[in-house]
């Protein structure tokens, strides 16, 4: 018995020594996170107490029609529904990993029959065995059993707990992924809504331009009859009018497509989008406060998602590393067993039980375990780079958008001045043309320039509003 115990102890020592040779995970310094700048603009000091990214979207957006569209999209959007199911899948993963920490208990019933050869040790033993005086062992021999079976892996290295922790981190990352989808969805609905309002206003402008050109065509025809101009001027005005009417149909098609795009985000079939276009050009963009860059780590759901995926990847490496260690499993059975069903009720003769403890670990040919560890190690390095890339992209997005906000404001002011000047030049050109002091080309060029300027002014207003929405989303706003 002592020799037997020595063998067991020697095997256990060998297994422990084999586990001690488990490789270590690669450690990389996270320079991007550690060196994040104190401000988005080194020439300006930002206030950490003012951050528009923490403003709830219902407070940020004031247009009731836009708020209604966002509410509808949050209820019906298919991409969001898909993301919610990913959360449920991840939640089930936690339950599965947690279940491994507890013993597995099963109940079972079995029946069978066996005929051993007469001239075998088993057959000869059965033939000479008497169950009761005068009663030999039946041949063939039946077997009837029923009972409980348990199996339990003792988590001596906390491998199973680490697996559960990794599943929890992955679940939390899917929750942050849902928040990121929310933020993107709100941004996309708002951007498309402002683009639709811009198209409405451009349609109004082109219709006004068509009326103006129609009037200019009538004047050119009158002047031709009076020999004050030529047929060439009339044809030029006709061509310009046809071109404008064609542009009107192009804009109408773009409005239809934009409405359907918004309906798709709302998860519904095509229907009119309720909106008020008259106040579009007078809408003043929200003032956005950026806070400080380090707040992105807490406000941006995509950064938090990448951070949790990195945590899960590191835990997966620990799990893969602990596969090199021996595992301890305990299995047990307790039930009734007999060769005749009537004997199952005889106690304690029919009682059968079994208890086995097994300590086992890899000694030779660890290539599969090594490969799994190397894969997990590479994935955690990949997750770190993904995390750093997400932080860097977020910082650059806000830096670009802050510059864009300032430049688009100046662009809008200058376009407003240009539009006003060209409107005045159209009036002057028409008067000169009616008095034969300017030719038709001057009138046409002034009208074209004025139209282009007004179209660009509307686009500038749309970019003003959309840029504010984009920077709000980039700061982490929209999901709260």
XYZ file of N, CA and C in Angstrom, residues 192-441:
750
model
N -29.953 61.931 -42.224
C -30.853 61.761 -43.366
C -32.032 62.724 -43.298
N -32.480 63.021 -42.090
C -33.584 63.974 -41.925
C -33.163 65.370 -42.396
N -31.964 65.793 -42.026
C -31.485 67.109 -42.455
C -31.216 67.123 -43.956
N -30.740 66.023 -44.504
C -30.544 65.948 -45.956
C -31.878 66.038 -46.686
N -32.925 65.436 -46.106
C -34.251 65.514 -46.719
C -34.773 66.942 -46.691
N -34.605 67.641 -45.582
C -35.021 69.048 -45.510
C -34.243 69.904 -46.511
N -32.967 69.597 -46.682
C -32.162 70.339 -47.659
C -32.688 70.113 -49.077
N -33.059 68.889 -49.405
C -33.615 68.595 -50.729
C -34.937 69.320 -50.930
N -35.761 69.385 -49.865
C -37.030 70.134 -49.968
C -36.766 71.589 -50.321
N -35.814 72.189 -49.656
C -35.502 73.591 -49.904
C -34.875 73.788 -51.281
N -34.067 72.836 -51.730
C -33.505 72.936 -53.071
C -34.596 72.813 -54.136
N -35.595 71.982 -53.847
C -36.719 71.862 -54.782
C -37.473 73.189 -54.878
N -37.670 73.838 -53.739
C -38.328 75.158 -53.764
C -37.512 76.165 -54.568
N -36.212 76.131 -54.407
C -35.342 77.070 -55.135
C -35.412 76.826 -56.637
N -35.364 75.555 -57.032
C -35.381 75.254 -58.476
C -36.737 75.624 -59.076
N -37.804 75.493 -58.306
C -39.122 75.881 -58.800
C -39.218 77.398 -58.945
N -38.628 78.139 -58.014
C -38.580 79.597 -58.147
C -37.752 80.003 -59.359
N -36.671 79.271 -59.575
C -35.795 79.557 -60.713
C -36.526 79.276 -62.031
N -37.355 78.233 -62.057
C -38.125 77.901 -63.259
C -39.103 79.032 -63.582
N -39.757 79.572 -62.547
C -40.670 80.714 -62.769
C -39.904 81.911 -63.315
N -38.725 82.150 -62.769
C -37.905 83.275 -63.215
C -37.482 83.091 -64.666
N -37.091 81.867 -65.025
C -36.657 81.612 -66.404
C -37.835 81.657 -67.367
N -38.999 81.214 -66.897
C -40.190 81.291 -67.747
C -40.510 82.746 -68.090
N -40.393 83.579 -67.075
C -40.618 85.013 -67.297
C -39.558 85.598 -68.237
N -38.309 85.192 -68.064
C -37.242 85.690 -68.946
C -37.455 85.221 -70.378
N -37.952 83.992 -70.560
C -38.236 83.485 -71.902
C -39.336 84.305 -72.573
N -40.367 84.640 -71.802
C -41.453 85.451 -72.361
C -40.942 86.818 -72.802
N -40.071 87.402 -71.981
C -39.512 88.721 -72.325
C -38.662 88.628 -73.587
N -37.866 87.549 -73.701
C -37.009 87.399 -74.886
C -37.845 87.248 -76.152
N -38.994 86.565 -76.027
C -39.866 86.405 -77.196
C -40.466 87.757 -77.602
N -40.861 88.541 -76.606
C -41.416 89.871 -76.899
C -40.363 90.753 -77.564
N -39.132 90.677 -77.039
C -38.059 91.492 -77.612
C -37.695 91.035 -79.022
N -37.823 89.760 -79.277
C -37.540 89.263 -80.628
C -38.557 89.819 -81.623
N -39.826 89.824 -81.170
C -40.857 90.384 -82.042
C -40.611 91.860 -82.311
N -39.990 92.514 -81.300
C -39.685 93.941 -81.478
C -38.321 94.156 -82.116
N -37.695 93.054 -82.546
C -36.367 93.111 -83.185
C -35.296 93.645 -82.254
N -35.541 93.507 -80.948
C -34.540 93.965 -79.973
C -33.544 92.867 -79.643
N -33.884 91.614 -79.997
C -32.969 90.500 -79.784
C -33.177 89.489 -80.896
N -32.479 88.357 -80.839
C -32.511 87.381 -81.927
C -33.142 86.072 -81.462
N -33.349 85.170 -82.426
C -33.883 83.836 -82.123
C -32.918 83.050 -81.239
N -31.633 83.356 -81.363
C -30.636 82.653 -80.539
C -30.900 82.869 -79.057
N -31.244 84.082 -78.675
C -31.535 84.368 -77.265
C -32.740 83.569 -76.787
N -33.767 83.474 -77.650
C -34.968 82.706 -77.285
C -34.614 81.245 -77.054
N -33.841 80.640 -77.937
C -33.474 79.225 -77.807
C -32.608 78.988 -76.569
N -31.747 79.952 -76.270
C -30.909 79.812 -75.082
C -31.765 79.787 -73.812
N -32.761 80.663 -73.762
C -33.649 80.692 -72.611
C -34.498 79.412 -72.543
N -34.927 78.908 -73.683
C -35.703 77.660 -73.724
C -34.867 76.483 -73.216
N -33.606 76.434 -73.647
C -32.720 75.350 -73.219
C -32.466 75.403 -71.712
N -32.260 76.622 -71.209
C -32.011 76.776 -69.772
C -33.240 76.364 -68.954
N -34.421 76.686 -69.465
C -35.656 76.315 -68.786
C -35.837 74.793 -68.771
N -35.554 74.127 -69.888
C -35.666 72.665 -69.955
C -34.672 71.996 -68.999
N -33.478 72.562 -68.915
C -32.464 72.012 -68.009
C -32.923 72.115 -66.553
N -33.519 73.223 -66.192
C -33.989 73.421 -64.827
C -35.134 72.474 -64.500
N -36.045 72.276 -65.454
C -37.146 71.338 -65.225
C -36.627 69.906 -65.045
N -35.594 69.556 -65.798
C -34.993 68.223 -65.630
C -34.364 68.081 -64.246
N -33.709 69.161 -63.781
C -33.119 69.145 -62.430
C -34.194 68.969 -61.370
N -35.371 69.557 -61.604
C -36.481 69.419 -60.644
C -36.860 67.948 -60.461
N -36.933 67.187 -61.558
C -37.303 65.770 -61.454
C -36.196 64.955 -60.774
N -34.953 65.360 -60.995
C -33.846 64.688 -60.314
C -33.951 64.859 -58.798
N -34.250 66.077 -58.378
C -34.387 66.351 -56.942
C -35.586 65.595 -56.375
N -36.692 65.532 -57.125
C -37.872 64.791 -56.650
C -37.530 63.307 -56.425
N -36.731 62.748 -57.320
C -36.329 61.351 -57.151
C -35.445 61.188 -55.918
N -34.540 62.131 -55.707
C -33.678 62.073 -54.531
C -34.496 62.191 -53.240
N -35.553 62.986 -53.256
C -36.432 63.112 -52.086
C -37.119 61.777 -51.801
N -37.606 61.135 -52.853
C -38.259 59.834 -52.674
C -37.303 58.810 -52.079
N -36.096 58.756 -52.612
C -35.106 57.798 -52.107
C -34.706 58.115 -50.665
N -34.583 59.400 -50.356
C -34.210 59.789 -48.993
C -35.323 59.439 -48.000
N -36.577 59.650 -48.402
C -37.707 59.266 -47.546
C -37.706 57.760 -47.291
N -37.457 56.994 -48.332
C -37.433 55.532 -48.169
C -36.243 55.078 -47.326
N -35.152 55.807 -47.426
C -33.993 55.478 -46.587
C -34.319 55.684 -45.103
N -35.033 56.766 -44.799
C -35.443 57.019 -43.418
C -36.461 55.967 -42.974
N -37.391 55.617 -43.861
C -38.366 54.576 -43.525
C -37.691 53.235 -43.256
N -36.639 52.949 -44.011
C -35.904 51.703 -43.778
C -35.250 51.709 -42.392
N -34.695 52.850 -41.993
C -34.108 52.957 -40.654
C -35.177 52.802 -39.575
N -36.408 53.221 -39.890
C -37.519 53.094 -38.939
C -38.165 51.717 -39.006
N -37.682 50.849 -39.900
C -38.206 49.489 -39.998
C -39.641 49.426 -40.478
N -39.993 50.239 -41.473
C -41.369 50.256 -41.954
C -41.395 50.432 -43.466
N -42.560 50.165 -44.054
C -42.728 50.338 -45.487
C -42.804 51.830 -45.836
N -42.585 52.169 -47.133
C -42.574 53.584 -47.532
C -43.849 54.322 -47.137
N -43.660 55.490 -46.578
C -44.748 56.394 -46.225
C -44.164 57.798 -46.129
N -45.021 58.813 -46.232
C -44.505 60.190 -46.173
C -43.815 60.480 -44.840
N -42.747 61.257 -44.914
C -42.016 61.676 -43.714
C -42.543 63.042 -43.298
N -43.088 63.099 -42.086
C -43.612 64.374 -41.581
C -42.439 65.292 -41.258
N -42.477 66.513 -41.786
C -41.373 67.452 -41.569
C -41.839 68.874 -41.845
N -41.099 69.832 -41.336
C -41.366 71.255 -41.574
C -40.137 71.857 -42.240
N -40.259 72.170 -43.534
C -39.094 72.623 -44.300
C -38.865 74.126 -44.194
N -39.915 74.873 -43.784
C -39.819 76.332 -43.829
C -38.758 76.884 -42.880
N -38.575 76.234 -41.733
C -37.643 76.769 -40.728
C -36.224 76.219 -40.883
N -35.988 75.452 -41.949
C -34.690 74.790 -42.096
C -33.541 75.786 -42.157
N -33.654 76.798 -43.006
C -32.549 77.729 -43.212
C -32.312 78.638 -42.003
N -33.307 78.774 -41.148
C -33.142 79.619 -39.967
C -32.747 78.817 -38.724
N -32.604 77.497 -38.880
C -32.227 76.653 -37.747
C -30.789 76.954 -37.320
N -30.603 77.194 -36.040
C -29.264 77.471 -35.504
C -28.697 76.188 -34.907
N -27.534 75.749 -35.357
C -26.956 74.500 -34.823
C -26.678 74.586 -33.328
N -26.784 73.419 -32.684
C -26.481 73.335 -31.260
C -25.011 73.673 -31.002
N -24.753 74.287 -29.863
C -23.372 74.504 -29.425
C -22.868 73.215 -28.787
N -21.715 72.744 -29.246
C -21.184 71.461 -28.775
C -19.963 71.706 -27.902
N -19.946 71.046 -26.746
C -18.808 71.112 -25.826
C -18.130 69.739 -25.808
N -16.836 69.745 -26.055
C -16.124 68.476 -26.271
C -15.591 67.827 -24.999
N -15.425 68.591 -23.920
C -14.781 68.012 -22.749
C -13.316 67.735 -23.030
N -12.749 66.724 -22.354
C -11.340 66.357 -22.550
C -11.248 64.956 -23.140
N -10.158 64.648 -23.846
C -10.043 63.363 -24.543
C -10.205 62.135 -23.650
N -9.720 62.186 -22.418
C -9.797 61.004 -21.561
C -11.239 60.603 -21.262
N -12.181 61.538 -21.409
C -13.583 61.209 -21.174
C -14.149 60.291 -22.254
N -13.464 60.215 -23.385
C -13.904 59.300 -24.438
C -13.895 57.857 -23.963
N -12.961 57.519 -23.063
C -12.842 56.142 -22.588
C -14.090 55.697 -21.851
N -14.802 56.648 -21.260
C -16.014 56.311 -20.513
C -17.289 56.580 -21.308
N -17.227 57.507 -22.277
C -18.438 57.923 -22.988
C -18.671 57.185 -24.296
N -17.601 56.807 -24.982
C -17.769 56.171 -26.298
C -18.025 54.681 -26.132
N -19.196 54.190 -26.542
C -19.482 52.757 -26.367
C -18.576 51.851 -27.194
N -18.093 52.324 -28.363
C -17.211 51.462 -29.155
C -15.860 51.283 -28.480
N -15.385 52.326 -27.756
C -14.132 52.186 -27.007
C -14.327 51.234 -25.834
N -15.445 51.378 -25.128
C -15.735 50.481 -24.007
C -15.912 49.044 -24.487
N -16.526 48.887 -25.659
C -16.681 47.545 -26.230
C -15.328 46.931 -26.547
N -14.442 47.708 -27.168
C -13.109 47.206 -27.500
C -12.318 46.876 -26.234
N -12.492 47.688 -25.189
C -11.799 47.435 -23.922
C -12.267 46.119 -23.286
N -13.572 45.868 -23.323
C -14.112 44.628 -22.751
C -13.717 43.412 -23.588
N -13.644 43.580 -24.902
C -13.180 42.476 -25.753
C -11.712 42.174 -25.472
N -10.939 43.222 -25.178
C -9.542 43.014 -24.799
C -9.459 42.253 -23.477
N -10.288 42.617 -22.526
C -10.321 41.905 -21.241
C -10.692 40.445 -21.439
N -11.713 40.191 -22.270
C -12.125 38.812 -22.543
C -11.005 38.027 -23.221
N -10.289 38.680 -24.143
C -9.192 38.002 -24.843
C -8.063 37.645 -23.884
N -7.768 38.533 -22.946
C -6.726 38.234 -21.952
C -7.139 37.067 -21.049
N -8.406 37.020 -20.683
C -8.894 35.904 -19.872
C -8.858 34.595 -20.659
N -9.141 34.674 -21.961
C -9.055 33.476 -22.807
C -7.629 32.933 -22.845
N -6.644 33.833 -22.813
C -5.244 33.392 -22.772
C -4.972 32.648 -21.473
N -5.500 33.146 -20.361
C -5.314 32.469 -19.076
C -5.945 31.078 -19.091
N -7.124 30.988 -19.687
C -7.787 29.678 -19.794
C -6.932 28.725 -20.613
N -6.426 29.207 -21.757
C -5.593 28.356 -22.621
C -4.301 27.962 -21.904
N -3.762 28.842 -21.095
C -2.527 28.538 -20.350
C -2.782 27.464 -19.296
N -3.927 27.511 -18.651
C -4.234 26.547 -17.595
C -4.576 25.162 -18.133
N -4.719 25.055 -19.452
C -4.899 23.730 -20.050
C -3.637 22.892 -19.902
N -2.491 23.530 -19.646
C -1.248 22.784 -19.430
C -1.237 22.138 -18.039
N -2.086 22.602 -17.135
C -2.105 22.074 -15.776
C -2.970 20.822 -15.713
N -2.695 19.939 -14.731
C -3.550 18.753 -14.573
C -4.936 19.139 -14.073
N -5.912 18.348 -14.443
C -7.285 18.581 -14.002
C -7.722 17.456 -13.080
N -8.567 17.789 -12.119
C -9.071 16.820 -11.146
C -10.559 16.648 -11.366
N -10.954 15.412 -11.673
C -12.354 15.099 -11.898
C -12.810 14.015 -10.931
N -14.001 14.170 -10.416
C -14.615 13.190 -9.524
C -15.899 12.703 -10.174
N -16.042 11.395 -10.264
C -17.265 10.811 -10.811
C -17.819 9.814 -9.807
N -19.121 9.743 -9.724
C -19.765 8.861 -8.751
C -21.077 8.356 -9.314
N -21.451 7.127 -8.906
C -22.746 6.558 -9.276
C -23.360 5.921 -8.030
N -24.646 5.961 -7.940
C -25.384 5.345 -6.844
C -26.732 4.886 -7.384
N -27.027 3.557 -7.193
C -28.289 3.053 -7.712
C -28.510 1.609 -7.345
N -29.394 0.987 -8.083
C -29.753 -0.417 -7.884
C -29.401 -1.201 -9.124
N -28.904 -2.449 -8.940
C -28.490 -3.273 -10.077
C -28.718 -4.738 -9.729
N -29.318 -5.483 -10.666
C -29.565 -6.920 -10.465
C -29.821 -7.572 -11.806
N -29.716 -8.923 -11.843
C -29.933 -9.602 -13.119
C -31.409 -9.930 -13.342
N -32.248 -9.737 -12.291
C -33.694 -9.910 -12.438
C -34.380 -8.684 -11.842
N -35.428 -8.183 -12.502
C -36.112 -6.999 -11.975
C -36.634 -7.200 -10.558
N -37.054 -8.430 -10.203
C -37.611 -8.662 -8.867
C -36.562 -8.539 -7.778
N -35.271 -8.695 -8.145
C -34.204 -8.589 -7.144
C -33.809 -7.129 -6.847
N -34.305 -6.180 -7.682
C -33.926 -4.778 -7.477
C -34.405 -4.236 -6.139
N -35.482 -4.820 -5.598
C -36.041 -4.316 -4.343
C -35.398 -4.955 -3.127
N -34.507 -5.899 -3.354
C -33.822 -6.528 -2.232
C -32.659 -5.657 -1.778
N -32.743 -5.236 -0.523
C -31.721 -4.356 0.039
C -30.951 -5.098 1.133
N -29.683 -4.888 1.278
C -28.833 -3.972 0.497
C -28.132 -4.650 -0.658
N -28.537 -5.932 -0.984
C -27.805 -6.693 -1.999
C -27.810 -6.012 -3.363
N -28.895 -5.316 -3.724
C -28.992 -4.720 -5.061
C -28.365 -3.332 -5.138
N -27.943 -2.779 -4.008
C -27.341 -1.443 -4.027
C -25.957 -1.492 -4.676
N -25.728 -0.574 -5.605
C -24.423 -0.475 -6.279
C -23.964 0.975 -6.259
N -22.702 1.192 -6.005
C -22.183 2.553 -6.024
C -20.736 2.543 -6.480
N -20.323 3.720 -6.896
C -18.969 3.846 -7.430
C -18.493 5.272 -7.174
N -17.265 5.464 -6.766
C -16.666 6.776 -6.534
C -15.241 6.759 -7.043
N -14.948 7.649 -7.992
C -13.625 7.671 -8.621
C -13.133 9.111 -8.683
N -11.898 9.325 -8.264
C -11.234 10.612 -8.441
C -10.075 10.459 -9.407
N -9.951 11.380 -10.361
C -8.920 11.244 -11.392
C -8.168 12.567 -11.551
N -6.868 12.507 -11.404
C -5.992 13.645 -11.639
C -5.196 13.351 -12.900
N -5.417 14.133 -13.939
C -4.790 13.865 -15.233
C -4.321 15.171 -15.855
N -3.195 15.102 -16.514
C -2.650 16.272 -17.188
C -1.803 15.858 -18.364
N -1.557 16.751 -19.303
C -0.776 16.419 -20.508
C 0.710 16.273 -20.189
N 1.315 15.240 -20.737
C 2.759 15.015 -20.568
C 3.484 15.044 -21.911
N 2.951 14.318 -22.886
C 3.592 14.174 -24.191
C 2.615 14.631 -25.277
N 3.170 15.193 -26.348
C 2.373 15.654 -27.493
C 1.368 16.730 -27.066
N 1.898 17.896 -26.724
C 1.064 19.024 -26.316
C 0.811 19.999 -27.472
N 1.003 19.538 -28.694
C 0.948 20.460 -29.835
C -0.409 21.144 -29.951
N -1.497 20.405 -29.701
C -2.828 21.002 -29.815
C -3.032 22.072 -28.742
N -2.582 21.791 -27.509
C -2.726 22.755 -26.421
C -1.866 23.978 -26.691
N -0.651 23.753 -27.180
C 0.232 24.870 -27.514
C -0.375 25.741 -28.617
N -0.950 25.082 -29.620
C -1.561 25.832 -30.727
C -2.731 26.684 -30.231
N -3.553 26.111 -29.339
C -4.676 26.874 -28.791
C -4.180 28.079 -27.978
N -3.099 27.868 -27.230
C -2.547 28.969 -26.440
C -1.991 30.062 -27.352
N -1.254 29.658 -28.376
C -0.690 30.644 -29.304
C -1.788 31.422 -30.027
N -2.876 30.730 -30.374
C -4.008 31.406 -31.009
C -4.631 32.429 -30.063
N -4.865 32.015 -28.820
C -5.443 32.928 -27.828
C -4.512 34.105 -27.561
N -3.215 33.857 -27.513
C -2.240 34.924 -27.262
C -2.242 35.931 -28.412
N -2.292 35.411 -29.644
C -2.329 36.302 -30.816
C -3.619 37.120 -30.835
N -4.720 36.508 -30.411
C -5.998 37.224 -30.401
C -6.006 38.340 -29.368
N -5.356 38.116 -28.216
C -5.341 39.185 -27.219
C -4.436 40.341 -27.664
N -3.374 40.037 -28.416
C -2.552 41.113 -28.996
C -3.359 41.867 -30.049
N -4.091 41.115 -30.867
C -4.945 41.720 -31.880
C -6.009 42.609 -31.232
N -6.589 42.150 -30.119
C -7.608 42.929 -29.412
C -7.022 44.226 -28.852
N -5.764 44.174 -28.409
C -5.109 45.385 -27.901
C -4.931 46.408 -29.019
N -4.469 45.945 -30.174
C -4.305 46.861 -31.301
C -5.660 47.437 -31.745
N -6.699 46.610 -31.693
C -8.040 47.074 -32.063
C -8.518 48.138 -31.080
N -8.231 47.929 -29.820
C -8.595 48.891 -28.774
C -7.872 50.217 -28.998
N -6.562 50.144 -29.244
C -5.779 51.357 -29.489
C -6.256 52.078 -30.746
N -6.571 51.315 -31.776
C -7.051 51.910 -33.039
C -8.378 52.633 -32.809
N -9.253 52.042 -31.996
C -10.546 52.668 -31.720
C -10.366 53.989 -30.986
N -9.448 54.018 -30.011
C -9.177 55.269 -29.278
C -8.618 56.334 -30.221
N -7.649 55.934 -31.029
C -7.010 56.887 -31.943
C -8.003 57.426 -32.966
N -8.830 56.543 -33.525
C -9.832 56.980 -34.506
C -10.830 57.949 -33.875
N -11.231 57.668 -32.627
C -12.182 58.550 -31.947
C -11.588 59.941 -31.749
N -10.337 59.986 -31.327
C -9.674 61.280 -31.111
C -9.565 62.054 -32.427
N -9.154 61.374 -33.483
C -8.987 62.041 -34.777
C -10.332 62.501 -35.335
N -11.384 61.697 -35.136
C -12.723 62.094 -35.598
C -13.128 63.427 -34.997
N -12.963 63.545 -33.684
C -13.377 64.771 -33.007
C -12.494 65.945 -33.420
N -11.204 65.688 -33.567
C -10.300 66.751 -34.005
C -10.704 67.277 -35.383
N -11.019 66.363 -36.300
C -11.441 66.769 -37.647
C -12.776 67.510 -37.609
N -13.712 66.997 -36.812
C -15.044 67.602 -36.775
C -15.034 68.978 -36.108
N -14.184 69.146 -35.095
C -14.062 70.473 -34.467
C -13.580 71.506 -35.483
N -12.626 71.121 -36.293
C -12.138 72.017 -37.342
C -13.220 72.257 -38.394
N -13.979 71.184 -38.711
C -15.026 71.299 -39.725
C -16.133 72.235 -39.268
N -16.489 72.184 -37.986
C -17.532 73.070 -37.460
C -17.161 74.531 -37.668
N -15.934 74.876 -37.348
C -15.485 76.265 -37.503
C -15.452 76.680 -38.976
N -14.889 75.816 -39.811
C -14.754 76.174 -41.228
C -16.098 76.236 -41.941
N -17.021 75.326 -41.604
C -18.322 75.333 -42.284
C -19.128 76.547 -41.865
N -18.926 77.033 -40.644
C -19.604 78.260 -40.218
C -19.143 79.452 -41.050
N -17.843 79.562 -41.253
C -17.308 80.653 -42.077
C -17.755 80.504 -43.526
N -17.778 79.279 -44.015
C -18.229 79.015 -45.382
C -19.682 79.447 -45.562
N -20.517 79.143 -44.559
C -21.938 79.493 -44.643
C -22.128 81.015 -44.664
N -21.367 81.725 -43.859
C -21.473 83.188 -43.830
C -21.109 83.792 -45.183
N -20.032 83.309 -45.774
C -19.593 83.843 -47.067
C -20.570 83.477 -48.181
N -21.141 82.279 -48.131
C -22.134 81.885 -49.130
C -23.395 82.736 -49.007
N -23.740 83.121 -47.787
C -24.897 84.003 -47.588
C -24.647 85.356 -48.248
N -23.438 85.873 -48.086
C -23.089 87.155 -48.718
C -23.129 87.028 -50.239
N -22.592 85.919 -50.753
C -22.587 85.695 -52.202
C -24.010 85.628 -52.746
N -24.888 84.922 -52.049
C -26.278 84.775 -52.495
C -26.988 86.119 -52.540
N -26.799 86.923 -51.519
C -27.433 88.241 -51.487
C -26.952 89.124 -52.637
N -25.653 89.091 -52.899
C -25.099 89.905 -53.991
C -25.629 89.449 -55.345
N -25.734 88.136 -55.546
C -26.209 87.607 -56.828
C -27.703 87.864 -57.020
N -28.476 87.832 -55.940
C -29.904 88.171 -56.059
C -30.076 89.600 -56.564
N -29.258 90.485 -56.043
C -29.311 91.882 -56.489
C -28.867 92.006 -57.951
N -27.851 91.218 -58.332
C -27.358 91.292 -59.714
C -28.393 90.772 -60.699
N -29.226 89.788 -60.277
C -30.280 89.282 -61.164
C -31.294 90.383 -61.463
N -31.697 91.085 -60.439
C -32.658 92.186 -60.628
C -32.093 93.236 -61.574
N -30.832 93.582 -61.366
C -30.189 94.597 -62.225
C -30.075 94.097 -63.663
N -29.650 92.814 -63.825
C -29.485 92.262 -65.183
C -30.800 92.212 -65.929
N -31.885 91.845 -65.228
C -33.204 91.782 -65.885
C -33.658 93.163 -66.343
N -33.431 94.168 -65.516
C -33.815 95.529 -65.894
C -33.017 96.010 -67.103
N -31.720 95.717 -67.093
C -30.879 96.124 -68.232
C -31.276 95.392 -69.503
N -31.647 94.082 -69.351
C -32.049 93.301 -70.517
C -33.352 93.839 -71.113
N -34.302 94.200 -70.228
C -35.580 94.731 -70.703
C -35.374 96.065 -71.419
N -34.341 96.804 -71.011
C -34.053 98.092 -71.642
C -32.994 97.980 -72.741
N -32.693 96.734 -73.121
C -31.718 96.452 -74.197
C -30.337 97.001 -73.895
N -29.995 97.064 -72.626
C -28.666 97.543 -72.247
C -27.762 96.398 -71.813
N -28.303 95.151 -71.771
C -27.510 93.954 -71.462
C -28.009 92.819 -72.331
N -27.111 91.945 -72.759
C -27.546 90.840 -73.620
C -28.019 89.661 -72.769
N -28.589 88.656 -73.430
C -29.190 87.511 -72.747
C -28.156 86.671 -72.003
N -26.893 86.678 -72.500
C -25.866 85.873 -71.832
C -25.608 86.374 -70.417
